[in-house]
Structure formats: structure tokens, C-alpha cells
Amino acid sequence: MGILDRFKKKNTPENETPQPETAQPENIQPETVAEPAPQTPPPPQSEREVPAEIPPLPFEALMKEAVNNVNVRYDFYRNLPLQQVYVITSGKNAPQGQQVLEENAQVELATFSDGKIPFFTALPRMFEKGVIKGEVPYMEMKAGDLLNLTKGATLVLNPFSDFGKELIPEEIAQVLDGSILGGAIHEVAVPNNTEVRIGQPSSLPTAMLDKLITVFSNRDDVNEAYLAVVEMPATGNPPRFLLALDISGDRQVIFEETGRTAQQFLKQGESIDIMQLAPENGISAYFNDQQPFYKK
């Protein structure tokens, strides 16, 4: 049996695990147009030249660091659906190149013999260590589209690399609904003598604020909520949104619900911190002259 089998996305219930088909991509041969000369053997299949070492992409470095760092794990899961990824297809009736998949799309994806679906952060990752030789049909799509397309299946990111990531169905479901981020919410901490720049965003994330207002309105322990943008030049990191909350309830519970809600509206490269307003927190003084976007 070959390394890769085929998986066809069908209109099945979301909780039904897709089953791999027995046909193999390597057995799909193009039609012969010209009559071959019997005395001339066919030319050998060309093999794709693979660089000896492939420099890691920023998202790949993030994936590796996320293993031991909870806050980085938050960024990994938040950014995963936004990444452009590559999947191997059967090549049969499948559009090639970059695609935006519609709901109930019919696409045949290559799978391993155990039914797991490989996908890749970059085209060269398909050919690492010479596991796959020669050209293969592929599609490029958003990882979020792939996760929705293959609900119920286990996916493996960069399976031929020294460092990859397996995503099981339960984990994928939590990535899609945002619940996997609940235990890894950023809470701002400012070291002493650190330069902090704080101000208002040039463009308000109105959809995020409207949703947060709805969430806070259903609680009786959020008194006021403010939005700002904060930057610490010494860190070299880009500015981040900052939610400052005046609360009277369980901080962890409130922060987790707030973080799960806010992250749904963040664009690629954007991050958000959450803080509790308190007199001993120097940043809190900034909000004395600001209008809250929510007030109980």
C-alpha cells in the first residue's frame, strides 16, 4: 500500500469520522495520447529537487515555541486558521493552486493509510527527507477552511519535518469555536522602569466592541470597560490592543470569557492584552480621562 491514500470530503454529519478510500494518488495515471514505441522505454519520473535545509517560517517557529510556552500557544492557535497551507490532492476534478473553498465543497485530499490528513506550511515541506518523490497535485488554502472541510478527521501539520504537529478532532473543534484559547489569555504585566506608550487606536474595532458590550451586559460583575493601544518599545514587539476592566467578580472567569470573545475579531498579526483597573497599577491612571466603551 502506498504512503498516501485518498480522502473525499462528503456531505456527512459533522460528527461522522471520514473514512479513507482505497485508491491511491500514485495509481492515477494520465491518459496516453501518443502510441508509444515498443523499443523505447518511458523516461523516468523526474524527482523534485529539495533544498538541504529549509529555513523555518515565523509560524513554524511559533509552533515549536508553543510547546513550552502557554502564552505563545495562545498565539499559535489564534493564528493557525489564518495561515495559508498546502494539501495534496488526488488531482481528479480538483482545482489546483490557491483556493477559497465553498461550504460542502467536494475535494479529494491525500491521506495516510491510517486516515490522517497531512498538510504543510510551505510547498518544500511536502518533499522533506525524500518521502514523496516527483511532482504531486496540490491546493493552497486557508488553514481555517481546511479545518472546516475535514471536521472529524485527524490532521498532521508538516509530517515529514523534524518538528510537526498533530491535530485531533476535539482540538480542531476547539480551535474553530475559539474555546481552546480560554486557558491562555494574555494578562498585561509591565516591569518596573519600563517605557510604555499608550493611546487610542487610529481605527476602532467596532465589531469586537459591540460583541464585548453584549457579553458584559449579561454579567453583573463588569462595571466599566476601556480600550487602548499599548506599546513597550524596549521589547521590539508591535503595539497591542489593551482591554482595561473595572470588575467585581472572579477575574479569571471574566478574563477568559473576554479573551475568547475578543480573539474572534483579531486580524492576522494583531494581539490583545487584558488588565484589571487598580490604583496600584500605573497604567490605570491613563483611563481616568477616557470614556469607557461599556458602563454598567
JSON list of C-alpha atoms in Angstrom, two decimals, residues 179-257:
[
{"chain": "A", "resi": 179, "resn": "SER", "atom": "CA", "xyz": [-12.76, 27.68, 23.23]},
{"chain": "A", "resi": 180, "resn": "ILE", "atom": "CA", "xyz": [-9.19, 26.36, 23.09]},
{"chain": "A", "resi": 181, "resn": "LEU", "atom": "CA", "xyz": [-7.97, 29.88, 23.89]},
{"chain": "A", "resi": 182, "resn": "GLY", "atom": "CA", "xyz": [-9.81, 30.11, 27.19]},
{"chain": "A", "resi": 183, "resn": "GLY", "atom": "CA", "xyz": [-6.92, 28.92, 29.33]},
{"chain": "A", "resi": 184, "resn": "ALA", "atom": "CA", "xyz": [-4.24, 31.04, 27.70]},
{"chain": "A", "resi": 185, "resn": "ILE", "atom": "CA", "xyz": [-5.40, 34.64, 27.90]},
{"chain": "A", "resi": 186, "resn": "HIS", "atom": "CA", "xyz": [-2.75, 37.34, 27.86]},
{"chain": "A", "resi": 187, "resn": "GLU", "atom": "CA", "xyz": [-2.66, 39.43, 31.02]},
{"chain": "A", "resi": 188, "resn": "VAL", "atom": "CA", "xyz": [-0.53, 42.53, 30.75]},
{"chain": "A", "resi": 189, "resn": "ALA", "atom": "CA", "xyz": [2.44, 42.78, 33.11]},
{"chain": "A", "resi": 190, "resn": "VAL", "atom": "CA", "xyz": [4.72, 45.82, 32.97]},
{"chain": "A", "resi": 191, "resn": "PRO", "atom": "CA", "xyz": [8.20, 45.54, 34.56]},
{"chain": "A", "resi": 192, "resn": "ASN", "atom": "CA", "xyz": [9.41, 48.44, 36.68]},
{"chain": "A", "resi": 193, "resn": "ASN", "atom": "CA", "xyz": [11.13, 51.32, 34.86]},
{"chain": "A", "resi": 194, "resn": "THR", "atom": "CA", "xyz": [9.74, 50.14, 31.51]},
{"chain": "A", "resi": 195, "resn": "GLU", "atom": "CA", "xyz": [8.79, 52.78, 28.94]},
{"chain": "A", "resi": 196, "resn": "VAL", "atom": "CA", "xyz": [5.15, 52.31, 27.99]},
{"chain": "A", "resi": 197, "resn": "ARG", "atom": "CA", "xyz": [3.36, 54.18, 25.24]},
{"chain": "A", "resi": 198, "resn": "ILE", "atom": "CA", "xyz": [-0.40, 54.14, 25.48]},
{"chain": "A", "resi": 199, "resn": "GLY", "atom": "CA", "xyz": [-3.09, 55.80, 23.43]},
{"chain": "A", "resi": 200, "resn": "GLN", "atom": "CA", "xyz": [-6.23, 55.27, 21.40]},
{"chain": "A", "resi": 201, "resn": "PRO", "atom": "CA", "xyz": [-6.33, 53.12, 18.24]},
{"chain": "A", "resi": 202, "resn": "SER", "atom": "CA", "xyz": [-6.49, 55.01, 14.96]},
{"chain": "A", "resi": 203, "resn": "SER", "atom": "CA", "xyz": [-9.38, 52.78, 13.92]},
{"chain": "A", "resi": 204, "resn": "LEU", "atom": "CA", "xyz": [-11.80, 51.29, 16.44]},
{"chain": "A", "resi": 205, "resn": "PRO", "atom": "CA", "xyz": [-12.54, 47.55, 16.16]},
{"chain": "A", "resi": 206, "resn": "THR", "atom": "CA", "xyz": [-16.27, 48.25, 16.33]},
{"chain": "A", "resi": 207, "resn": "ALA", "atom": "CA", "xyz": [-17.39, 44.65, 15.73]},
{"chain": "A", "resi": 208, "resn": "MET", "atom": "CA", "xyz": [-15.27, 43.48, 18.66]},
{"chain": "A", "resi": 209, "resn": "LEU", "atom": "CA", "xyz": [-16.53, 46.25, 20.94]},
{"chain": "A", "resi": 210, "resn": "ASP", "atom": "CA", "xyz": [-20.16, 45.62, 20.06]},
{"chain": "A", "resi": 211, "resn": "LYS", "atom": "CA", "xyz": [-19.79, 41.93, 20.90]},
{"chain": "A", "resi": 212, "resn": "LEU", "atom": "CA", "xyz": [-18.00, 42.70, 24.18]},
{"chain": "A", "resi": 213, "resn": "ILE", "atom": "CA", "xyz": [-20.77, 45.12, 25.15]},
{"chain": "A", "resi": 214, "resn": "THR", "atom": "CA", "xyz": [-23.27, 42.31, 24.64]},
{"chain": "A", "resi": 215, "resn": "VAL", "atom": "CA", "xyz": [-21.18, 39.93, 26.75]},
{"chain": "A", "resi": 216, "resn": "PHE", "atom": "CA", "xyz": [-20.67, 42.44, 29.57]},
{"chain": "A", "resi": 217, "resn": "SER", "atom": "CA", "xyz": [-24.35, 43.39, 29.56]},
{"chain": "A", "resi": 218, "resn": "ASN", "atom": "CA", "xyz": [-25.18, 39.81, 30.50]},
{"chain": "A", "resi": 219, "resn": "ARG", "atom": "CA", "xyz": [-22.91, 39.93, 33.54]},
{"chain": "A", "resi": 220, "resn": "ASP", "atom": "CA", "xyz": [-23.33, 41.89, 36.76]},
{"chain": "A", "resi": 221, "resn": "ASP", "atom": "CA", "xyz": [-19.63, 41.86, 37.73]},
{"chain": "A", "resi": 222, "resn": "VAL", "atom": "CA", "xyz": [-18.21, 44.08, 34.92]},
{"chain": "A", "resi": 223, "resn": "ASN", "atom": "CA", "xyz": [-18.63, 47.73, 35.87]},
{"chain": "A", "resi": 224, "resn": "GLU", "atom": "CA", "xyz": [-16.68, 49.52, 33.13]},
{"chain": "A", "resi": 225, "resn": "ALA", "atom": "CA", "xyz": [-14.51, 48.56, 30.16]},
{"chain": "A", "resi": 226, "resn": "TYR", "atom": "CA", "xyz": [-11.97, 50.64, 28.26]},
{"chain": "A", "resi": 227, "resn": "LEU", "atom": "CA", "xyz": [-9.95, 50.12, 25.09]},
{"chain": "A", "resi": 228, "resn": "ALA", "atom": "CA", "xyz": [-6.47, 51.40, 24.33]},
{"chain": "A", "resi": 229, "resn": "VAL", "atom": "CA", "xyz": [-3.35, 50.54, 22.35]},
{"chain": "A", "resi": 230, "resn": "VAL", "atom": "CA", "xyz": [-0.16, 49.89, 24.30]},
{"chain": "A", "resi": 231, "resn": "GLU", "atom": "CA", "xyz": [3.44, 49.57, 23.14]},
{"chain": "A", "resi": 232, "resn": "MET", "atom": "CA", "xyz": [6.67, 48.82, 25.00]},
{"chain": "A", "resi": 233, "resn": "PRO", "atom": "CA", "xyz": [9.48, 49.94, 22.64]},
{"chain": "A", "resi": 234, "resn": "ALA", "atom": "CA", "xyz": [12.17, 48.03, 24.54]},
{"chain": "A", "resi": 235, "resn": "THR", "atom": "CA", "xyz": [10.57, 44.69, 23.67]},
{"chain": "A", "resi": 236, "resn": "GLY", "atom": "CA", "xyz": [10.61, 45.31, 19.93]},
{"chain": "A", "resi": 237, "resn": "ASN", "atom": "CA", "xyz": [7.07, 43.95, 19.70]},
{"chain": "A", "resi": 238, "resn": "PRO", "atom": "CA", "xyz": [4.34, 45.74, 17.71]},
{"chain": "A", "resi": 239, "resn": "PRO", "atom": "CA", "xyz": [1.58, 47.65, 19.54]},
{"chain": "A", "resi": 240, "resn": "ARG", "atom": "CA", "xyz": [-1.20, 45.58, 21.09]},
{"chain": "A", "resi": 241, "resn": "PHE", "atom": "CA", "xyz": [-4.81, 46.26, 21.96]},
{"chain": "A", "resi": 242, "resn": "LEU", "atom": "CA", "xyz": [-5.40, 46.64, 25.69]},
{"chain": "A", "resi": 243, "resn": "LEU", "atom": "CA", "xyz": [-8.71, 45.99, 27.42]},
{"chain": "A", "resi": 244, "resn": "ALA", "atom": "CA", "xyz": [-8.88, 47.57, 30.87]},
{"chain": "A", "resi": 245, "resn": "LEU", "atom": "CA", "xyz": [-11.72, 46.29, 33.04]},
{"chain": "A", "resi": 246, "resn": "ASP", "atom": "CA", "xyz": [-13.27, 47.54, 36.27]},
{"chain": "A", "resi": 247, "resn": "ILE", "atom": "CA", "xyz": [-14.66, 44.29, 37.69]},
{"chain": "A", "resi": 248, "resn": "SER", "atom": "CA", "xyz": [-16.04, 42.94, 40.96]},
{"chain": "A", "resi": 249, "resn": "GLY", "atom": "CA", "xyz": [-16.25, 39.22, 40.14]},
{"chain": "A", "resi": 250, "resn": "ASP", "atom": "CA", "xyz": [-13.90, 36.32, 39.51]},
{"chain": "A", "resi": 251, "resn": "ARG", "atom": "CA", "xyz": [-11.09, 37.82, 37.45]},
{"chain": "A", "resi": 252, "resn": "GLN", "atom": "CA", "xyz": [-10.02, 34.57, 35.79]},
{"chain": "A", "resi": 253, "resn": "VAL", "atom": "CA", "xyz": [-13.55, 33.74, 34.65]},
{"chain": "A", "resi": 254, "resn": "ILE", "atom": "CA", "xyz": [-14.12, 37.26, 33.32]},
{"chain": "A", "resi": 255, "resn": "PHE", "atom": "CA", "xyz": [-10.75, 37.38, 31.58]},
{"chain": "A", "resi": 256, "resn": "GLU", "atom": "CA", "xyz": [-11.29, 34.03, 29.89]},
{"chain": "A", "resi": 257, "resn": "GLU", "atom": "CA", "xyz": [-14.71, 34.97, 28.53]}
]
